[in-house]
Amino acid sequence: MRVGVVGGGCVGLAVAGDLATAGVEVTLYERGDLGSGASGRAAGICYGAFADPTDAAVATRALERYREWGLLSPCPYVWVARNERDARAVHEQVTEMRALGLDVEAIPPNALGERYPAVETAGLTACAVANDAGTVTPDRVVNHLAERSRTAGATLRTETPVSLADPTTVLMADDETVFDAVVVAAGPATNPLLAAVDIPLALETYRAQVLVTGPVDVSLPSLYDASREFYWRPRNGGLLVGDGAHAVDPEDCDPAADPEFVESALERLRAATGLDPAIAQSWAGPCTATPDRDPLVGPVADGLWVATGWQGHGLMRAPAIGEYLAERLHGTAPTVDAPLAEQFDPTRFGGDEAFHPLGDPTAEW
Ligand SMILES: Cc1cc2nc3c(=O)[nH]c(=O)nc-3n(C[C@H](O)[C@H](O)[C@H](O)COP(=O)(O)OP(=O)(O)OC[C@H]3O[C@@H](n4cnc5c(N)ncnc54)[C@H](O)[C@@H]3O)c2cc1C
């Protein structure tokens, strides 16, 4: 079997590695450098704390593989609320997650403060912690997945932009190759690639932003503030702080963070911790979204497969999604015991749905 993979991010590289390991002849095409899309710009937060059973199963398997590969640094993931509506959501999520057997717990705000004295707990209405979480370094993930793919025999072609002539024919500047199957894991560019073969995809793009601080001399978990809509994770003695997300045209995603984002993220960090660190770096990158916030993973035509629509969770899912796609393409039993084929079916939408990539801001998260 010969498979072409379009996109050299964490998802394309994970699929390529697992297919090659299974003995499939794989060629991966990346228009720039490996990891030059969203993958190299991710924050690197990984957790299995999802209330949906399929999402939880995928994330749990991905964490397991990251651990096996020595890429995951343990770091609890805390999420907090500041109003009654968000507090209700936190408690419901924890109940659902615990019913799935996940190692999560609701803790009173003062207990969070005792565990992490640098967290300002005044104003918090609910807190939960996923103990079984961690962080990865995006560049290390990309390098590991690339090395693993090459070792298993995959050919990785960088600086090679491609398009599709038909579902299984990949067109390069001066050549074309026909495969038994093609997997498009090209992030926001998945849409235009499929449009060339008349397959519409329900996919939108938004731009996420982060900043990295200089050293902070305190112990902190990764934390998502659901009411103030930002997060941080410890990183190299400092903190990486995000979000500042907004809808964007995929072709117009400025990689430099906006000064307004940097100022507002720092302000929220100061209010949440009392810390006022220097800023070392900041950047932005594209994220893909779907109408129901579940990804698009599976076949869209005979021999043509897609994997995109991660809603900001692609890095943490990549090892499980790569494995799943390789198993389906290769015809072996799936490791993850969950209805991925139905839930993530990319053809569950007509492709012409109008939706906002960040969802309804008034909806319960
Ligand atoms: C600021 C930020 C923070 C994030 N934080 C996290 C996080 O903490 N945890 C998490 O799980 N996720 C996070 N994400 C999301 C995560 O980065 C993505 O979900 C993930 O990287 C998607 O991987 P991918 O391989 O699908 O896409 P990408 O990494 O975007 O890879 C797609 C690749 O396809 C290539 N390509 C496109 N068109 C073509 C073509 N025509 N020919 C050849 N190649 C092509 C691109 O160059 C690109 O390299 C974050 C994203 C951003 C921007």
Coordinates of C-alpha atoms and ligand atoms in Angstrom, one line a residue:
M1 CA 0.0 0.0 0.0
R2 CA 1.2 3.5 -0.8
V3 CA -0.1 6.5 1.1
G4 CA 0.6 10.2 0.5
V5 CA 0.3 12.5 3.5
V6 CA -0.1 16.3 3.0
G7 CA 1.0 18.4 6.0
G8 CA 4.1 18.0 8.1
G9 CA 2.6 19.1 11.5
C10 CA 2.2 16.8 14.5
V11 CA -0.9 15.1 13.0
G12 CA 0.6 14.4 9.5
L13 CA 3.9 13.2 11.1
A14 CA 2.1 11.0 13.6
V15 CA 0.0 9.3 10.8
A16 CA 3.1 8.9 8.6
G17 CA 5.1 7.3 11.4
D18 CA 2.4 4.8 12.3
L19 CA 1.7 3.9 8.7
A20 CA 5.4 3.4 8.0
T21 CA 5.8 1.3 11.1
A22 CA 2.9 -0.9 9.8
G23 CA 4.9 -1.5 6.6
V24 CA 3.1 1.0 4.4
E25 CA 5.1 3.0 1.8
V26 CA 4.6 6.6 2.9
T27 CA 5.5 9.9 1.4
L28 CA 4.8 13.1 3.4
Y29 CA 4.7 16.5 1.7
E30 CA 5.2 19.7 3.7
R31 CA 5.2 23.1 1.9
G32 CA 7.7 24.7 4.4
D33 CA 9.6 23.2 7.3
L34 CA 8.2 20.4 9.5
G35 CA 6.2 22.0 12.3
S36 CA 6.0 25.4 10.6
G37 CA 2.2 25.5 10.8
A38 CA 0.3 25.5 14.1
S39 CA 2.3 22.6 15.6
G40 CA 5.5 24.6 16.2
R41 CA 3.4 27.4 17.8
A42 CA 1.4 25.4 20.3
A43 CA 1.4 26.0 24.0
G44 CA 2.0 22.3 24.7
I45 CA -0.6 21.7 27.3
C46 CA -1.9 18.1 27.4
Y47 CA -4.7 16.7 29.5
G48 CA -7.3 13.9 29.4
A49 CA -9.9 15.9 31.3
F50 CA -12.7 15.8 28.8
A51 CA -16.4 15.1 29.7
D52 CA -17.1 13.5 26.4
P53 CA -16.2 9.8 26.5
T54 CA -14.7 9.8 22.9
D55 CA -12.6 12.9 23.6
A56 CA -11.4 11.5 26.9
A57 CA -10.5 8.1 25.3
V58 CA -8.5 9.9 22.6
A59 CA -6.7 12.2 24.9
T60 CA -5.9 9.4 27.4
R61 CA -4.3 7.3 24.7
A62 CA -2.4 10.3 23.4
L63 CA -1.0 11.0 26.9
E64 CA 0.0 7.4 27.2
R65 CA 2.0 7.5 24.0
Y66 CA 3.6 10.8 24.9
R67 CA 4.7 9.2 28.2
E68 CA 6.1 6.1 26.4
W69 CA 8.1 8.4 24.1
G70 CA 9.5 10.4 27.1
L71 CA 8.0 13.6 25.8
L72 CA 5.5 14.4 28.6
S73 CA 6.5 16.5 31.7
P74 CA 3.9 15.9 34.4
C75 CA 2.0 19.1 35.4
P76 CA -1.5 19.2 36.9
Y77 CA -4.1 21.1 34.9
V78 CA -6.4 23.3 36.9
W79 CA -9.5 25.1 35.6
V80 CA -11.4 27.8 37.5
A81 CA -14.6 29.8 37.3
R82 CA -15.5 33.2 38.6
N83 CA -19.3 33.3 38.3
E84 CA -22.1 30.9 39.2
R85 CA -22.9 29.8 35.6
D86 CA -19.3 28.8 35.0
A87 CA -19.0 27.2 38.5
R88 CA -22.0 25.0 37.6
A89 CA -20.3 23.9 34.4
V90 CA -17.1 23.1 36.3
H91 CA -19.0 20.8 38.8
E92 CA -21.0 19.1 36.1
Q93 CA -17.8 18.4 34.1
V94 CA -16.0 17.0 37.1
T95 CA -19.0 14.6 37.8
E96 CA -19.0 13.4 34.2
M97 CA -15.2 13.0 34.0
R98 CA -15.1 11.1 37.3
A99 CA -17.8 8.8 35.9
L100 CA -15.4 8.0 33.1
G101 CA -12.8 7.1 35.6
L102 CA -10.6 10.2 35.0
D103 CA -8.3 11.4 37.8
V104 CA -10.0 14.8 38.3
E105 CA -11.4 16.4 41.4
A106 CA -13.2 19.6 42.3
I107 CA -11.4 21.5 45.1
P108 CA -12.5 24.5 47.1
P109 CA -10.7 27.7 46.0
N110 CA -8.9 28.0 49.4
A111 CA -7.5 24.5 49.0
L112 CA -6.2 25.6 45.6
G113 CA -4.6 28.5 47.3
E114 CA -3.0 26.3 49.9
R115 CA -1.5 24.0 47.2
Y116 CA -0.4 27.0 45.0
P117 CA 0.0 30.1 47.2
A118 CA 0.8 32.2 44.1
V119 CA -2.7 31.8 42.8
E120 CA -5.1 34.6 43.9
T121 CA -8.2 32.7 44.9
A122 CA -10.4 35.7 45.9
G123 CA -13.2 35.8 43.4
L124 CA -13.0 32.2 42.3
T125 CA -16.4 30.4 42.5
A126 CA -15.1 26.9 41.5
C127 CA -11.9 25.0 40.8
A128 CA -11.1 21.6 39.5
V129 CA -7.8 19.8 38.9
A130 CA -6.8 17.1 36.5
N131 CA -3.9 15.4 38.2
D132 CA -2.9 13.2 35.2
A133 CA -1.9 16.0 32.9
G134 CA 1.3 17.4 31.6
T135 CA 3.1 19.6 29.0
V136 CA 5.1 18.8 25.9
T137 CA 7.6 20.9 24.0
P138 CA 6.2 21.3 20.5
D139 CA 9.6 21.3 18.7
R140 CA 10.6 18.1 20.6
V141 CA 7.3 16.5 19.5
V142 CA 7.8 17.4 15.9
N143 CA 11.5 16.3 15.9
H144 CA 10.5 13.0 17.6
L145 CA 7.7 12.2 15.2
A146 CA 9.8 13.1 12.2
E147 CA 12.7 10.9 13.4
R148 CA 10.3 8.1 14.1
S149 CA 8.7 8.3 10.6
R150 CA 12.1 8.4 8.9
T151 CA 13.4 5.5 10.9
A152 CA 10.3 3.5 9.9
G153 CA 11.0 4.2 6.3
A154 CA 8.8 7.2 5.5
T155 CA 9.9 9.8 3.0
L156 CA 9.5 13.3 4.3
R157 CA 9.6 16.0 1.6
T158 CA 9.9 19.5 3.0
E159 CA 9.7 22.8 1.0
T160 CA 7.2 20.9 -1.3
P161 CA 3.8 22.5 -1.7
V162 CA 1.3 20.2 -3.3
S163 CA -2.3 20.2 -4.5
L164 CA -4.7 17.4 -5.4
A165 CA -5.5 16.5 -9.1
D166 CA -8.1 14.0 -7.9
P167 CA -8.7 12.3 -4.5
T168 CA -5.6 10.1 -4.7
T169 CA -3.3 12.0 -7.0
V170 CA -0.8 14.5 -5.5
L171 CA 0.5 17.3 -7.7
M172 CA 3.9 18.9 -7.2
A173 CA 5.4 21.8 -9.1
D174 CA 6.8 19.5 -11.8
D175 CA 5.5 16.0 -11.0
E176 CA 2.5 14.0 -9.9
T177 CA 2.1 10.8 -7.9
V178 CA -0.8 8.5 -7.6
F179 CA -1.4 6.8 -4.3
D180 CA -3.7 4.1 -2.9
A181 CA -4.8 6.7 -0.4
V182 CA -4.1 10.3 0.5
V183 CA -4.4 11.8 4.0
V184 CA -4.7 15.6 4.1
A185 CA -3.6 17.0 7.5
A186 CA -2.9 20.5 6.3
G187 CA -4.5 22.6 9.1
P188 CA -6.5 25.5 7.7
A189 CA -5.2 24.8 4.2
T190 CA -7.2 21.5 4.2
N191 CA -10.2 23.4 2.9
P192 CA -8.6 24.9 -0.2
L193 CA -6.8 21.6 -0.9
L194 CA -10.2 19.8 -0.9
A195 CA -12.0 22.5 -2.8
A196 CA -9.8 21.7 -5.7
V197 CA -11.5 18.3 -5.9
D198 CA -14.9 19.8 -5.2
I199 CA -15.2 18.5 -1.6
P200 CA -16.6 21.1 0.8
L201 CA -15.5 20.9 4.4
A202 CA -17.1 22.5 7.4
L203 CA -13.9 24.1 8.7
E204 CA -13.2 27.7 9.9
T205 CA -10.0 29.3 11.2
Y206 CA -9.2 31.4 14.3
R207 CA -6.0 32.9 15.5
A208 CA -4.7 32.1 18.9
Q209 CA -1.9 34.1 20.7
V210 CA 0.6 33.5 23.4
L211 CA 3.3 35.2 25.3
V212 CA 6.2 33.8 27.3
T213 CA 7.5 35.5 30.5
G214 CA 10.9 35.6 32.0
P215 CA 11.6 33.6 35.1
V216 CA 9.0 33.5 37.9
D217 CA 10.1 32.2 41.2
V218 CA 6.9 30.3 42.2
S219 CA 5.3 26.9 41.7
L220 CA 2.2 26.9 39.5
P221 CA 0.1 24.3 37.7
S222 CA -1.2 24.8 34.2
L223 CA -4.4 26.8 34.6
Y224 CA -7.4 27.8 32.5
D225 CA -9.6 30.6 33.7
A226 CA -12.9 29.9 32.0
S227 CA -14.5 33.2 33.1
R228 CA -11.6 35.5 32.0
E229 CA -10.8 33.2 29.0
F230 CA -7.1 32.8 29.3
Y231 CA -4.6 30.2 30.4
W232 CA -1.0 29.7 31.4
R233 CA 1.4 26.8 31.8
P234 CA 4.9 26.7 33.4
R235 CA 7.6 26.9 30.8
N236 CA 11.4 26.9 31.3
G237 CA 11.2 28.7 34.7
G238 CA 8.7 31.3 33.3
L239 CA 5.1 31.1 32.2
L240 CA 3.5 30.8 28.8
V241 CA 0.2 32.8 28.8
G242 CA -2.5 32.6 26.1
D243 CA -5.3 33.2 24.5
G244 CA -6.6 36.3 22.7
A245 CA -8.4 34.2 20.0
H246 CA -10.4 35.7 17.2
A247 CA -11.7 34.6 13.8
V248 CA -9.3 35.1 10.9
D249 CA -8.9 34.5 7.2
P250 CA -6.5 31.5 7.0
E251 CA -4.4 33.3 4.5
D252 CA -4.1 36.4 6.7
C253 CA -2.9 34.9 10.1
D254 CA -0.3 37.4 11.3
P255 CA 2.3 35.3 13.2
A256 CA 3.3 38.2 15.5
A257 CA 1.1 38.6 18.6
D258 CA -0.9 41.9 18.9
P259 CA 0.4 44.4 21.5
E260 CA -3.2 44.7 22.8
F261 CA -3.2 40.9 23.5
V262 CA 0.1 41.1 25.3
E263 CA -1.1 43.9 27.5
S264 CA -4.4 42.3 28.3
A265 CA -2.9 38.9 29.0
L266 CA -0.3 40.4 31.3
E267 CA -3.1 42.3 33.1
R268 CA -5.1 39.1 33.7
L269 CA -2.0 37.3 34.9
R270 CA -1.2 40.1 37.4
A271 CA -4.8 40.0 38.7
A272 CA -4.7 36.2 39.0
T273 CA -1.3 35.8 40.6
G274 CA 0.1 39.2 41.6
L275 CA 3.1 38.4 39.4
D276 CA 4.5 41.1 37.1
P277 CA 7.2 39.3 35.0
A278 CA 9.1 40.6 32.1
I279 CA 8.0 39.3 28.6
A280 CA 10.5 37.2 26.7
Q281 CA 8.6 36.3 23.6
S282 CA 5.1 36.3 22.0
W283 CA 3.6 34.9 18.9
A284 CA 0.3 33.8 17.2
G285 CA -0.8 30.9 15.1
P286 CA -3.9 29.4 13.3
C287 CA -6.3 27.0 14.9
T288 CA -9.1 25.1 13.0
A289 CA -12.7 24.8 14.2
T290 CA -15.9 22.9 13.2
P291 CA -19.6 23.5 13.9
D292 CA -19.8 21.0 16.8
R293 CA -16.2 21.5 18.0
D294 CA -15.4 17.8 17.2
P295 CA -12.6 17.3 14.7
L296 CA -13.0 16.0 11.1
V297 CA -11.1 12.7 10.9
G298 CA -11.8 10.0 8.3
P299 CA -12.5 9.5 4.6
V300 CA -14.3 12.2 2.5
A301 CA -14.1 10.3 -0.9
D302 CA -12.7 7.0 -2.1
G303 CA -9.1 7.0 -1.0
L304 CA -9.1 10.6 0.3
W305 CA -8.9 11.1 4.1
V306 CA -8.7 14.3 6.2
A307 CA -7.6 15.0 9.8
T308 CA -8.2 18.6 11.0
G309 CA -10.6 20.8 13.1
W310 CA -8.9 20.4 16.4
Q311 CA -10.3 23.4 18.2
G312 CA -7.0 24.1 19.8
H313 CA -6.4 20.5 20.9
G314 CA -4.5 19.0 18.0
L315 CA -1.1 18.7 19.6
M316 CA -2.5 16.8 22.6
R317 CA -4.5 14.4 20.4
A318 CA -2.0 13.8 17.6
P319 CA -0.4 10.5 18.8
A320 CA -3.9 8.9 19.2
I321 CA -5.2 10.3 16.0
G322 CA -2.2 9.2 14.0
E323 CA -2.5 5.7 15.4
Y324 CA -6.2 5.6 14.7
L325 CA -5.9 6.7 11.1
A326 CA -3.1 4.3 10.4
E327 CA -5.1 1.5 11.9
R328 CA -8.1 2.3 9.7
L329 CA -6.1 2.7 6.6
H330 CA -4.3 -0.5 7.3
G331 CA -7.4 -2.4 8.3
T332 CA -6.3 -3.3 11.8
A333 CA -8.4 -3.1 15.0
P334 CA -8.5 0.3 16.6
T335 CA -6.6 0.7 19.8
V336 CA -9.0 3.4 21.1
D337 CA -12.3 1.8 22.0
A338 CA -14.6 4.7 21.2
P339 CA -16.9 5.6 18.3
L340 CA -14.4 7.8 16.5
A341 CA -15.6 6.8 13.1
E342 CA -19.1 8.2 13.7
Q343 CA -18.3 11.1 16.0
F344 CA -15.4 12.5 14.0
D345 CA -16.9 11.6 10.5
P346 CA -15.9 14.5 8.3
T347 CA -19.0 14.0 6.2
R348 CA -21.4 14.5 9.1
F349 CA -21.7 18.1 7.8
G350 CA -22.7 19.2 4.3
G351 CA -19.6 21.5 4.2
D352 CA -21.6 24.7 3.5
E353 CA -22.6 25.4 7.2
A354 CA -22.0 29.0 8.3
F355 CA -20.7 29.1 11.9
H356 CA -18.4 31.2 14.1
P357 CA -15.1 29.4 14.8
L358 CA -15.2 30.4 18.4
G359 CA -18.8 29.3 18.9
D360 CA -21.6 31.1 20.7
P361 CA -19.9 33.2 23.3
T362 CA -23.0 33.0 25.5
A363 CA -23.1 29.2 25.5
E364 CA -22.0 27.1 28.5
W365 CA -18.4 25.9 27.8
Ligands
LIG1 C1 -0.9 29.7 20.0 C2 -1.4 28.3 19.9 C3 -1.4 27.5 21.1 C4 -1.9 26.2 21.0 N1 -1.8 25.4 22.2 C5 -2.1 24.1 22.1 C6 -2.0 23.3 23.3 O1 -1.5 23.7 24.3 N2 -2.3 22.0 23.1 C7 -2.8 21.5 22.0 O2 -3.2 20.3 21.9 N3 -2.9 22.2 20.9 C8 -2.6 23.5 20.9 N4 -2.7 24.3 19.8 C9 -3.3 23.7 18.6 C10 -2.3 22.9 17.9 O3 -1.2 23.7 17.6 C11 -2.9 22.4 16.6 O4 -4.2 21.8 16.8 C12 -2.0 21.3 16.0 O5 -0.7 21.8 15.8 C13 -2.6 20.9 14.6 O6 -1.6 20.1 14.0 P1 -1.8 19.7 12.4 O7 -0.7 18.8 12.1 O8 -3.2 19.3 12.2 O9 -1.6 21.1 11.7 P2 -0.4 22.0 11.4 O10 0.6 22.0 12.4 O11 -0.9 23.4 11.0 O12 0.3 21.4 10.1 C14 -0.3 21.5 8.8 C15 0.9 21.6 7.9 O13 0.4 21.5 6.5 C16 1.3 22.3 5.7 N5 0.6 22.5 4.5 C17 -0.5 23.3 4.3 N6 -0.8 23.4 3.0 C18 0.1 22.6 2.3 C19 0.3 22.2 1.0 N7 -0.6 22.7 0.0 N8 1.3 21.3 0.7 C20 2.1 20.8 1.6 N9 2.0 21.2 2.9 C21 1.0 22.0 3.3 C22 1.5 23.5 6.6 O14 2.7 24.2 6.2 C23 1.6 22.9 8.0 O15 3.0 22.7 8.4 C24 -2.3 25.7 19.8 C25 -2.3 26.4 18.7 C26 -1.8 27.7 18.7 C27 -1.8 28.5 17.5

